[in-house]
Amino acid sequence: MIIRNENVFLLQTKNSSYFLQVLPSGHVEHLHYGKSILSRGQYEELLRADKEDKKIVLQMAKAMEIKHRHEGGNMIVYSPDHYPLCLEVMPLEMSSFGKGDIREPLIEVSHADGSLTSDFLFESAEILDDISKLDTLPSSYDDGQELKFNDETIDKAAQLVLTLKDKEYGLRLDLIYKVYPECDTITRTSVLYNDSQEKIVVDRLLSNQLDFQRVGLKLTSFHGRWADEMNMSDSICTAGKVVNEEISAGESGSRSNPFTMISGPDATEEAGDVYGLNLIYSGNHYSALSANGTFLSRFVSGIQPTGFSWTLEAGEKFEAPEAVMTFSDKGFHGMSVRMHDFVRKHIVRGEWRDKERPILINNWEATYFDFDEGKLLRIAKDAAKAGIELFVLDDGWFGKRNDDKAGLGDWTVNTKKLPDGLKGLADKINGLGMSFGLWVEPEMVNEDSDLFRAHPEWAVRIPNRPHSLGRNQMILDFTRKDVQDYIIDAMSKVFSSANISYIKWDMNRVFSDTFSRELPADRMKEFTHRYYLGLYRVMGELTKKFPKILFEGCSSGGNRFDLGILSYFPQIWGSDDTDAVCRMDIQRGYSYGYPVNTFGAHVSACPNHQTLHTVPLETRFSVAAFGCFGYELNLSELSDEQKKQVADQVAFYKEWRKVFQYGDFYRLDKYRFMAVSKDKSLAVALIFQKECRPNDDYLALRTMGLDPDKVYRIANRQVKINIKAFGSLINTMAPIHVKQNGIIHGMIDKFYKMQSEKEEITTTGGVANSCGVRLGPDYGGTGYGEDTRMFRTDDTRLYVIAEVQE
Ligand code: GLA
């Protein structure tokens, strides 16, 4: 709901309010964003009210506005007409550079006369029932979700456009707010129009500015590197500035993901005020929380201003990416669930949005570049037998691609490896009852490729200067229309050359030596943003042309994991680190801002290829199950027993897939996850043994999100246990002496499998959520019985929870 009364605007969602007013000077004062200022009753009344009844919002604004009495010391007084307005101490919706608000600005413009000062003042406002789209960038969209109070009263998405003008220079700035009431999310962006006769240079145009009337807020951001994404880091800002940014990586980045959170320092998983903040953008980004040391903090975010500027000719406009804000007073979990709902319904789109994602097998860690059709089909046959639904052929199928030094750019099949071409392989895979998917890396080129030899000018590098490579490859100049068209055409040919149901779209280096031969020298700072405009065009065209294909983004894992990519591709490969224990950290990191069904997670071989760590197959399965699930190992080389285990996992996952992928996700603690179906009738929980200690065995499973009034049956997923796991302890039971790892030990292990403990508890959601249910004992060094949980270091247990129907 968006309400206007005179100069006051209230943007209301189910549990949050965003409140602002236009000052007599024309500046827009930010009054509040956070917990709802309306009771549920007032909200409903206002939904139905006519203008006179909306007086309440004027009274509220009066109470909340900043009261100026005197000008402060050495501050700038904006104008004698509005004495003593000092912008430096005002919470504002947007801040221009140079007029006395000396804090971080939303906009910086170099005007034609050389001045750097701007002064944007309110001109008009429009409230729309329809959610609009940006012309050049991906946007959130309204899928018609309604917030229902009762049969008569509903609330729906709406949009506010505040138009501001810098009259001195003939510039117009639209601040666009979209309100999604049912998921407590508001988005913001800025669009600048050059209505003057002269060209200007935009030095920064950020998307979001959010002022708070308090200091000491905590900015939580997520950092890392290749194969170690999404490590959470907290910084409290009492004064000065805390920054989360990618400066020149040219992608949203594993070094600093664009998703951040702001909270009071005491917020916990279940309680306290938390803001989730993100950008619908994939290039270099900038977010900063600053504070003036006394009573004001400011958060801004948008395109990274370092290395950026944009020349705007008379009559042109520039769109900043859309920024996303979700608020909850129910802690990090409350915020995450709302953000997940928003991403699922207003960012991810197309055929696959609400569909359960297929269980896949990918050949990368099984074969790397060394494969032929026979090898692939052997893996595929075993995968089909295990019930896996999709076979994905990764890197190495095209051109002279036998390692990562050559071939990128040459998107024709290597018939030495695949004599019957992609179609031949896809048909055979289809014949096994599986669908077929393929890896591509369209944004890149190797110097050793026919494409580079034909079009050296398409590679990004500075003429007559040495350039630097990443993974032996160069970036194609996606700012150029001819390159975009070429890639759309080349990919269209590949995608239609066989029955392809899935595409993994990779991008494996960060930017350097950025330069386009088509851009004039004084526009080179536009390069990275123009690259993304080009990439979004290509992704838009291809996803429109191939709507049935499930696309998975990738950038050496999660190096470009953001809402811009998710606006085209419903899922992204989460990390090149497939070690289940590291993955728990990485996936927990993603889960703060991204739903489980947006990140790919696979079971891989042990010792793990990135860490040489060995963990049980069941552990690898249970962690990957909290993601877009698949396998990435040589199935054909697993033992028969392991193949059976895989088939059992696949069958279990199919049964619970909807809960894993579309349920509400809870972080029970660092090593415990849980997913609860939206109707709260089903749930799955994972517990992980980080370090096994003897005589420390009475675990409880405290759940979150179950309906306190419902009765549930909680049961563990039973697994088979190898006798060999007990080592020489077998002699405490065996009638004859068994030599550890000897022939007899091996025979017993082969023919006799123990069943793990069987746990079954019936209780109410209230008990499980509040005090938790006591689980049977762990093995503690003094005895083992049928109900003992073998729970070694790195073991997991999954618990399935189902409502008991009367
Ligand atoms: C990247 C991806 C991997 C794999 C390789 C292939 O590293 O993240 O999953 O596709 O490229 O070269």
Coordinates of N, CA and C and ligand atoms in Angstrom, one line a residue, residues 226 362 364-365 368-369 394-396 401 404 439 441 471 504 506-508 554-559 573 575-576 632, ligand 1:
W226 N 37.9 -17.6 -4.6 CA 37.5 -18.8 -5.4 C 37.4 -20.0 -4.4
N362 N 26.9 -34.3 -13.2 CA 27.8 -33.5 -14.0 C 29.2 -34.3 -14.1
W364 N 32.2 -33.1 -14.7 CA 33.4 -32.3 -14.5 C 34.4 -33.0 -13.6
E365 N 34.1 -33.2 -12.3 CA 35.0 -33.7 -11.4 C 35.2 -35.2 -11.6
Y368 N 37.1 -34.4 -15.9 CA 37.7 -33.1 -16.3 C 37.7 -33.1 -17.9
F369 N 38.9 -32.8 -18.5 CA 38.8 -32.7 -20.0 C 38.9 -34.1 -20.7
D394 N 30.1 -31.2 -19.1 CA 30.8 -29.9 -18.7 C 31.8 -29.6 -19.8
D395 N 32.8 -28.8 -19.4 CA 33.8 -28.2 -20.3 C 34.5 -29.3 -21.1
G396 N 35.0 -29.0 -22.3 CA 35.9 -29.8 -23.1 C 35.2 -30.5 -24.3
R401 N 39.6 -28.2 -27.2 CA 39.5 -27.9 -25.8 C 39.9 -29.2 -25.1
D404 N 42.7 -26.1 -20.4 CA 42.1 -24.7 -20.4 C 42.9 -23.7 -21.1
W439 N 27.6 -27.5 -20.9 CA 28.3 -26.3 -20.3 C 28.8 -25.4 -21.5
E441 N 30.8 -21.3 -22.0 CA 31.4 -20.1 -21.4 C 31.5 -19.0 -22.5
R471 N 43.1 -17.6 -16.1 CA 42.8 -19.0 -16.6 C 43.1 -19.1 -18.0
K504 N 24.7 -24.8 -18.4 CA 25.5 -24.2 -17.4 C 26.3 -23.1 -18.0
D506 N 29.1 -20.5 -17.8 CA 30.2 -20.2 -16.9 C 30.9 -18.9 -17.3
M507 N 31.7 -18.4 -16.4 CA 32.5 -17.2 -16.7 C 33.7 -17.2 -15.7
N508 N 34.9 -17.5 -16.2 CA 35.9 -17.9 -15.3 C 37.1 -17.0 -15.1
C554 N 27.2 -19.6 -13.5 CA 28.4 -20.1 -12.8 C 29.5 -19.1 -13.1
S555 N 30.4 -18.9 -12.2 CA 31.6 -18.1 -12.4 C 32.7 -18.7 -11.6
S556 N 33.4 -19.7 -12.0 CA 34.3 -20.5 -11.2 C 33.6 -20.8 -9.9
G557 N 32.4 -21.2 -9.9 CA 31.6 -21.4 -8.7 C 30.8 -20.1 -8.5
G558 N 30.9 -19.5 -7.3 CA 30.0 -18.4 -6.9 C 30.7 -17.0 -7.0
N559 N 31.4 -16.8 -8.1 CA 32.1 -15.5 -8.2 C 31.2 -14.5 -8.9
W573 N 25.6 -22.1 -9.8 CA 26.5 -23.0 -9.1 C 27.2 -22.3 -7.9
S575 N 29.7 -23.0 -5.6 CA 31.1 -23.0 -5.3 C 31.8 -24.1 -6.0
D576 N 33.0 -23.9 -6.4 CA 33.9 -25.0 -6.9 C 34.4 -25.9 -5.8
E632 N 28.5 -35.2 -8.8 CA 29.6 -34.8 -9.7 C 30.8 -35.7 -9.4
Ligands
GLA1 C1 34.6 -23.6 -13.7 C2 33.4 -24.1 -13.0 C3 33.5 -25.6 -12.9 C4 33.7 -26.3 -14.2 C5 35.0 -25.7 -14.9 C6 35.1 -26.1 -16.3 O1 35.7 -23.7 -12.8 O2 33.1 -23.5 -11.8 O3 32.3 -26.2 -12.3 O4 32.6 -26.1 -15.0 O5 34.9 -24.3 -14.9 O6 36.2 -25.6 -16.9

